[in-house]
Coordinates of C-alpha atoms and ligand atoms in Angstrom, one line a residue:
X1 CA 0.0 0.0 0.0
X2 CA 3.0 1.9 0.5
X3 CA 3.9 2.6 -3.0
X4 CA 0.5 3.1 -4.2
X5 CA 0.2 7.3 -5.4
X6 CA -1.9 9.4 -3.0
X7 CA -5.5 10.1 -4.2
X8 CA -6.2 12.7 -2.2
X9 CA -4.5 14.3 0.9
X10 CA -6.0 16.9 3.1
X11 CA -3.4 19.3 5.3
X12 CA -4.2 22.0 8.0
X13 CA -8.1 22.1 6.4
X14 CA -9.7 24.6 9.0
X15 CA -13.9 25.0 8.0
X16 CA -15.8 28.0 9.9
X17 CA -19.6 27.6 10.1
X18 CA -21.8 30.8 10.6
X19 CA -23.5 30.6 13.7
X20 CA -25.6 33.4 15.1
X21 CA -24.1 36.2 12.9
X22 CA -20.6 34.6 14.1
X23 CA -18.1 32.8 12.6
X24 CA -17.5 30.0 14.9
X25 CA -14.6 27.4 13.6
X26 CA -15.7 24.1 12.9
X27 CA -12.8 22.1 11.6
X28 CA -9.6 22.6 12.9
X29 CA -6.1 21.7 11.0
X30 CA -7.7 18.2 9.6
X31 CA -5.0 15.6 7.9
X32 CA -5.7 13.1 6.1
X33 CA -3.7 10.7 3.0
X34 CA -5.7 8.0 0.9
X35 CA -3.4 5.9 -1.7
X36 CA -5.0 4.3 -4.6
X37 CA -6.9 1.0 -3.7
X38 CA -7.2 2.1 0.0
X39 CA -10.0 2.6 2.5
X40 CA -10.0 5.3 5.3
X41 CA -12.5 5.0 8.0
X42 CA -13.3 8.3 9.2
X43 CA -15.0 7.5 12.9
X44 CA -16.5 10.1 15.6
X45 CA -19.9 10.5 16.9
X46 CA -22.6 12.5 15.4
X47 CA -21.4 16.5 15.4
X48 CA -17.4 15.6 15.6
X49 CA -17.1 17.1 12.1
X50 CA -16.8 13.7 9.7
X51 CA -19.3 15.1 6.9
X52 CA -18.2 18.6 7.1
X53 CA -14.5 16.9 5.9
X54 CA -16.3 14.6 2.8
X55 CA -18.3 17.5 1.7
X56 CA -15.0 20.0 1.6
X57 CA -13.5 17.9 -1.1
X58 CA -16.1 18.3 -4.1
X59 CA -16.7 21.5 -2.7
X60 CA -20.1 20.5 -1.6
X61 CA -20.2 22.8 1.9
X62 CA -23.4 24.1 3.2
X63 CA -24.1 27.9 2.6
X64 CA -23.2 28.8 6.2
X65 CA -19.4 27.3 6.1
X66 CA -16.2 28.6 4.4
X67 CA -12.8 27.2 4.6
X68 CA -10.3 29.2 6.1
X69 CA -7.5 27.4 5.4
X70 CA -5.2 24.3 4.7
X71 CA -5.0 21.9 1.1
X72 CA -6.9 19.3 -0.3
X73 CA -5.7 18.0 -3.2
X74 CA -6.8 15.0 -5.8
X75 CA -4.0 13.4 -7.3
X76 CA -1.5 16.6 -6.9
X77 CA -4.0 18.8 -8.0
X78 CA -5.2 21.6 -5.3
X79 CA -8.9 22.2 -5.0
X80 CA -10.0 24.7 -2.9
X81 CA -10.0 27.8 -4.7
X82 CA -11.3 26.2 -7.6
X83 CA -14.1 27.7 -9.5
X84 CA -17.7 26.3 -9.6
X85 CA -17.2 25.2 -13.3
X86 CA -14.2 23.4 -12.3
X87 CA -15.7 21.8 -9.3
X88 CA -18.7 20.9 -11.4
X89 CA -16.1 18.9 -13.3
X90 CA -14.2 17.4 -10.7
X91 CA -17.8 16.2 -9.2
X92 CA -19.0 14.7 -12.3
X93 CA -15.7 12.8 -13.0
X94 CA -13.2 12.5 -10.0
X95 CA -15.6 12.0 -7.2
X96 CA -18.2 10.0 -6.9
X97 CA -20.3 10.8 -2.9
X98 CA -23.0 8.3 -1.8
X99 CA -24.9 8.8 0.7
X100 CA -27.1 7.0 3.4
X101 CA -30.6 7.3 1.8
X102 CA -30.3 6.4 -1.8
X103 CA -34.5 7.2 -2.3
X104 CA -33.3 11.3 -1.9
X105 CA -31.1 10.7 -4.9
X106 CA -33.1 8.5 -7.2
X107 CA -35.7 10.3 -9.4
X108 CA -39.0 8.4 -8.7
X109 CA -40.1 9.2 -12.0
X110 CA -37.5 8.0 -14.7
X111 CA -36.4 4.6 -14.5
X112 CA -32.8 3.2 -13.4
X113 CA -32.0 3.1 -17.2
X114 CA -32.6 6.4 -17.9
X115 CA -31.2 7.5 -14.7
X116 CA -27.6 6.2 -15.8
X117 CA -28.2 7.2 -19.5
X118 CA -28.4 11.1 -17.9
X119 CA -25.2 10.7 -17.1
X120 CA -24.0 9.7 -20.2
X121 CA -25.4 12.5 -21.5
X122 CA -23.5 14.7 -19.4
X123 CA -20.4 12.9 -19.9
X124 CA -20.7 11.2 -23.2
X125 CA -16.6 10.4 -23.5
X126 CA -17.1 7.5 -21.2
X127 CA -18.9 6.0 -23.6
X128 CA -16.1 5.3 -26.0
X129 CA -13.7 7.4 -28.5
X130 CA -14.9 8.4 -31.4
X131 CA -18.4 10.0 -32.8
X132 CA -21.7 8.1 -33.3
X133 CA -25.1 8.4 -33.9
X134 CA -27.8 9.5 -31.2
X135 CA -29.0 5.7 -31.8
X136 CA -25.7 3.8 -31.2
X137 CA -25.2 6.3 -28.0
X138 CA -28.6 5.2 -26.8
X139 CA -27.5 1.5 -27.1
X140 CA -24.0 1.7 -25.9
X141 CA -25.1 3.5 -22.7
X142 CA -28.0 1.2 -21.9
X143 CA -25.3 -1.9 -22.0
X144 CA -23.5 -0.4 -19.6
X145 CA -26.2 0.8 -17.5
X146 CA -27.0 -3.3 -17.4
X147 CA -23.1 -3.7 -17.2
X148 CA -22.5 -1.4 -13.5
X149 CA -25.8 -2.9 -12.3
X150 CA -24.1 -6.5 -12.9
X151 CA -20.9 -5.2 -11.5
X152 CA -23.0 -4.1 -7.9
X153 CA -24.3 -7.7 -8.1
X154 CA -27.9 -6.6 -9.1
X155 CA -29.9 -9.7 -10.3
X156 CA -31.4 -9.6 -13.6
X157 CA -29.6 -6.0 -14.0
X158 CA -31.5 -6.4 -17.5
X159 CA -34.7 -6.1 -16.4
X160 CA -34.0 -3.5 -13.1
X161 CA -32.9 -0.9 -15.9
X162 CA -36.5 -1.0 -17.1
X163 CA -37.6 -0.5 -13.3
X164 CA -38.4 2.7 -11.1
X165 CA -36.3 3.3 -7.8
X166 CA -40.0 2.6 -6.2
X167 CA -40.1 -0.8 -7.6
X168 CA -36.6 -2.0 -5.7
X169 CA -35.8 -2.7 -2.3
X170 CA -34.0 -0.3 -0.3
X171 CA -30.5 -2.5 -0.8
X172 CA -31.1 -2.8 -4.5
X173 CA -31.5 0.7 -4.2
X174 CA -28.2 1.9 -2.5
X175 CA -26.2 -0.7 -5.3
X176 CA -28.0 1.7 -7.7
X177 CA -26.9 4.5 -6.2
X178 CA -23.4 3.0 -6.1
X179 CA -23.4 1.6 -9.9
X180 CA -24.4 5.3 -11.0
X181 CA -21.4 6.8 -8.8
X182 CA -19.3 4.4 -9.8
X183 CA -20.2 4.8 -14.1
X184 CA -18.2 7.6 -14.0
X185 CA -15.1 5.6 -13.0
X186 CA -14.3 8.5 -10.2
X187 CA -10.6 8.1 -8.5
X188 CA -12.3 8.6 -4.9
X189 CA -15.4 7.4 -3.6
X190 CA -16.8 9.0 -0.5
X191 CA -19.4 6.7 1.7
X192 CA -21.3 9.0 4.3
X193 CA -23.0 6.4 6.5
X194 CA -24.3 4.6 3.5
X195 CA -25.6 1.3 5.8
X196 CA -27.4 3.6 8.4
X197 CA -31.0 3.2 6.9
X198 CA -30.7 -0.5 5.7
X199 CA -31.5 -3.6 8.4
X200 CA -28.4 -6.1 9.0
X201 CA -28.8 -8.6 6.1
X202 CA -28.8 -6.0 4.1
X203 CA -25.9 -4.0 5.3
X204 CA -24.2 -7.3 5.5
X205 CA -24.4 -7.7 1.6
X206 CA -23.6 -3.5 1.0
X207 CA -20.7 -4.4 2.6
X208 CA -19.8 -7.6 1.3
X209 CA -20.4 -5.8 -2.2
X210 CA -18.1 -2.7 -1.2
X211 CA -15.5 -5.2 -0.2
X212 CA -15.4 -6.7 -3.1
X213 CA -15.4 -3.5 -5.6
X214 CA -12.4 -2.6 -3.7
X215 CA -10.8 -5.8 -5.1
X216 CA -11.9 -6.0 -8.4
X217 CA -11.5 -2.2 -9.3
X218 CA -9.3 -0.7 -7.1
X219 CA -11.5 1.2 -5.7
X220 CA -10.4 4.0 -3.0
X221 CA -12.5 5.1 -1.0
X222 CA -13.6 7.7 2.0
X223 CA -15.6 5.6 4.5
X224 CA -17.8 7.9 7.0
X225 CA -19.3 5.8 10.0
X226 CA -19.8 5.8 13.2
X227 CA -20.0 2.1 13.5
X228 CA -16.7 0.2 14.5
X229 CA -17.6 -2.7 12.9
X230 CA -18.0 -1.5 9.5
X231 CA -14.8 -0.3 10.2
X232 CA -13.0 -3.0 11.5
X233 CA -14.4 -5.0 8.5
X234 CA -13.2 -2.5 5.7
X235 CA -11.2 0.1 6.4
X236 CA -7.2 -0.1 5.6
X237 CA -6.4 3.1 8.2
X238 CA -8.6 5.3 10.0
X239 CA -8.9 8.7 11.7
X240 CA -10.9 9.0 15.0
X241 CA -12.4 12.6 14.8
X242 CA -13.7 14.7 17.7
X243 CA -15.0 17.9 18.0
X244 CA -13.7 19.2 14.9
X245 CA -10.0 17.8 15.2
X246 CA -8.5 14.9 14.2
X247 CA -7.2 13.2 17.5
X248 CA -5.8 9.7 16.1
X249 CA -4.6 8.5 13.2
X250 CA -3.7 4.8 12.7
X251 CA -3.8 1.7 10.7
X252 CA -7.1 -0.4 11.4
X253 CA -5.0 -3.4 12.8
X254 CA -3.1 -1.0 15.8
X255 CA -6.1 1.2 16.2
X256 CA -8.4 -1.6 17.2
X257 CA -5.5 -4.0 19.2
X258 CA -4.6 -0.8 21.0
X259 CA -6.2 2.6 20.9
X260 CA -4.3 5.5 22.4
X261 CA -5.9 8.4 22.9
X262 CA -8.7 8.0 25.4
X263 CA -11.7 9.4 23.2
X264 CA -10.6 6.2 20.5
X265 CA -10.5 3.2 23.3
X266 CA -13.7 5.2 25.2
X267 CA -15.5 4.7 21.8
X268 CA -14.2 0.9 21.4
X269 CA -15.0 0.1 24.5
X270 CA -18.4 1.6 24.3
X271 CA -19.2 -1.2 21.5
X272 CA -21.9 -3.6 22.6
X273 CA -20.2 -6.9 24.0
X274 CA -21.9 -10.4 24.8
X275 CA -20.1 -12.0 28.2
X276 CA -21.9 -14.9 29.8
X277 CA -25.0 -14.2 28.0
X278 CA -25.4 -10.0 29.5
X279 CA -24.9 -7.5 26.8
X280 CA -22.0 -4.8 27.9
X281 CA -22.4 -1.4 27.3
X282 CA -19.6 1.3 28.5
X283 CA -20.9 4.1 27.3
X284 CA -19.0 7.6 27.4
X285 CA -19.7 9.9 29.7
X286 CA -21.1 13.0 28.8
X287 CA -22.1 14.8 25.3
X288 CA -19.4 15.9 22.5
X289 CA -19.1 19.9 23.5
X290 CA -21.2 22.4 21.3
X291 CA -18.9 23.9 18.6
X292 CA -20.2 27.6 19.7
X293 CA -19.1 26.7 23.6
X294 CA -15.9 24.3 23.0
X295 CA -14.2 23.5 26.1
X296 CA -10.7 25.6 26.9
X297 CA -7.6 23.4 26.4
X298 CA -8.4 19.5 24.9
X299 CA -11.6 19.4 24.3
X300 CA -12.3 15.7 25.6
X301 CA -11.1 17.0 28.9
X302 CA -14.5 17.4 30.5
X303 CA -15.1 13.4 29.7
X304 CA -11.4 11.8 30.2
X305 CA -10.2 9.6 33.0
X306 CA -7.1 10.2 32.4
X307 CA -7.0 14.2 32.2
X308 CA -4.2 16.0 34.2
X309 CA -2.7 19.8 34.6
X310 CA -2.6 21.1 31.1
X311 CA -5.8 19.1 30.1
X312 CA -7.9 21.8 30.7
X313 CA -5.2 24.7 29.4
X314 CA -3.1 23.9 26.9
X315 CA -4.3 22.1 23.2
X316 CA -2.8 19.3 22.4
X317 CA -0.8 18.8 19.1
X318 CA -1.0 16.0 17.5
X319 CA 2.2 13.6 17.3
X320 CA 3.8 10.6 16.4
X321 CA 4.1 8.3 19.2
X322 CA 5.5 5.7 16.6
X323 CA 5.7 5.4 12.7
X324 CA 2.5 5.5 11.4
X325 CA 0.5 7.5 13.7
X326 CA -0.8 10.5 14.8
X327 CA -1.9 11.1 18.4
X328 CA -3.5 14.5 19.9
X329 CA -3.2 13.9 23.2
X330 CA -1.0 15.7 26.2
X331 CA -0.3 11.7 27.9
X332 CA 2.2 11.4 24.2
X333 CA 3.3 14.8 23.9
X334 CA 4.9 14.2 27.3
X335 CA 6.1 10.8 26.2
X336 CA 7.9 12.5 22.7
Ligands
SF4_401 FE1 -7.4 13.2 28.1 FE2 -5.7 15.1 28.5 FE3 -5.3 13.4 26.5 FE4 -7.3 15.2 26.4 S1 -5.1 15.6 26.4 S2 -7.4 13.0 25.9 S3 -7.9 15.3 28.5 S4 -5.3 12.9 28.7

């Protein structure tokens, strides 16, 4: 994985929300690096900033944010600053975002077929060098309309082309979703909590299929969950976010043996466990600090164990406690 070229690498990205007629900062100094072929979990509970990072890279930010600084770029190429035109590029070809309820971004009344032939429309090079007729493009893009549904395991992808979103199950839906992403052969796919509205069986196969797309195209991709298993089960590194910050960074195998900032093993330990038939919950104490009130110092302070003396004063940098990884945390800065 080593060798592989970076996709895309975030440095110092810092995101400011407007809150109340104030700026309030939102993001804060956010690194990330995903090679070709590789998945990065990005993990943290609901408001720790995981979406606000996806939606910075196609440029997708809600009207009440603005990046203040840092670097994201796709393959070498820097995007912030871009212009809308350029983005609108980059978002129909480079990136591909799905996201967790694939009925908001089906149209109930075209079917799947014409669906993916609208994007063929918009990007008729993918269908092949050279010029043809408005017949042949109409044949060439309904084979491979059939040809992405067969490649996200859709059965009988001949017939679904034919179908409305309303006439498939909420599974065959999100593979949809992920066969029209994926037409455009992006270089990064980013997965915002795309198993949150399916039940277990189905998630089971989502992920199954996403496993195996990562095999037989190489496919890299931005994972955003907040469900350690999914996780555990696909993700090559990942970065545990809080409030806003980055606070570890680590490769899923010595994340998951042994976490060490104190948010990251809080959040393994508070998975459900079975032990002699009683279900184990350790939750985490406390609520992830509102962004317009943020704690002075670390910002975990007010829920950690292990917080000492410049806990509540100083925040921490983030730093390598070994090769590999990245650590926010005052207990490593004293170690380095
Ligand atoms: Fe806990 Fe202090 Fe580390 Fe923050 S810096 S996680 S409060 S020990």
């Amino acid at each position: 994985m080593i060798d592989r070229p970076t996709v895309l690498e975030i440095e110092g990205l810092c995101v400011e929300l407007s809150i109340n007629g104030r700026w309030i900062p939102a993001l804060n100094e956010v690194n990330l690096t995903i090679r070709r072929g590789e998945t990065l979990g990005l993990i943290g509970e609901s408001g720790s900033g995981k979406s606000l990072t996806a939606l910075s890279v196609p440029g997708l930010l809600p009207g009440n944010a603005r990046v203040t600084g840092g670097s994201i770029r796709l393959l070498g190429e820097e995007l912030l600053g871009k212009q809308e035109h350029e983005l609108n590029k980059l978002r129909s070809r480079s990136v591909a975002l799905v996201f967790q309820n694939p009925t908001t971004y089906l149209n109930p009344v075209l079917t799947i077929g014409q669906q993916i032939a609208e994007i063929f429309e918009v990007s008729p090079e993918l269908l092949g060098p050279g010029r043809m007729s408005k017949r042949e493009r109409r044949r060439i893009a309904q084979e491979k309309a059939v040809e992405y549904l067969r490649l996200v395991k859709i059965p009988d992808p001949e017939r679904t082309v034919r179908q409305y979103p309303f006439e498939l199950s909420g599974g065959m839906q999100q593979r949809t979703v992920i066969a029209m992403g994926l037409v455009r052969q992006p270089h990064l796919v980013i997965a915002d909590e795309i198993t949150t509205a399916l039940d277990v069986t189905i998630q089971a196969q989502i992920l199954g299929l996403l496993t195996e797309l990562r095999r037989s195209i190489d496919m890299t991709l931005l994972l955003i969950t907040h469900d350690m298993g999914i996780v555990a089960q696909l993700a090559d590194s990942v970065a545990v976010m809080y409030s806003g910050s980055v606070i570890e960074y680590a490769d899923v195998r010595s994340l998951f043996r042994a976490p060490k900032h104190p948010y990251a093993k809080a959040l393994l330990e508070a998975v459900p466990t079975l032990q002699a038939g009683d279900t184990i919950f350790r939750p985490i104490p406390g609520g992830i600090p509102a962004i317009t009130d943020p704690p002075p110092g670390c910002r975990y302070h007010p829920r950690c164990s292990r917080a000492f003396a410049p806990c509540s004063v100083t925040v921490p940098a983030p730093v390598p406690p070994e090769p590999g990884r990245v650590v926010a945390c005052h207990l490593y800065q004293a170690a380095s």
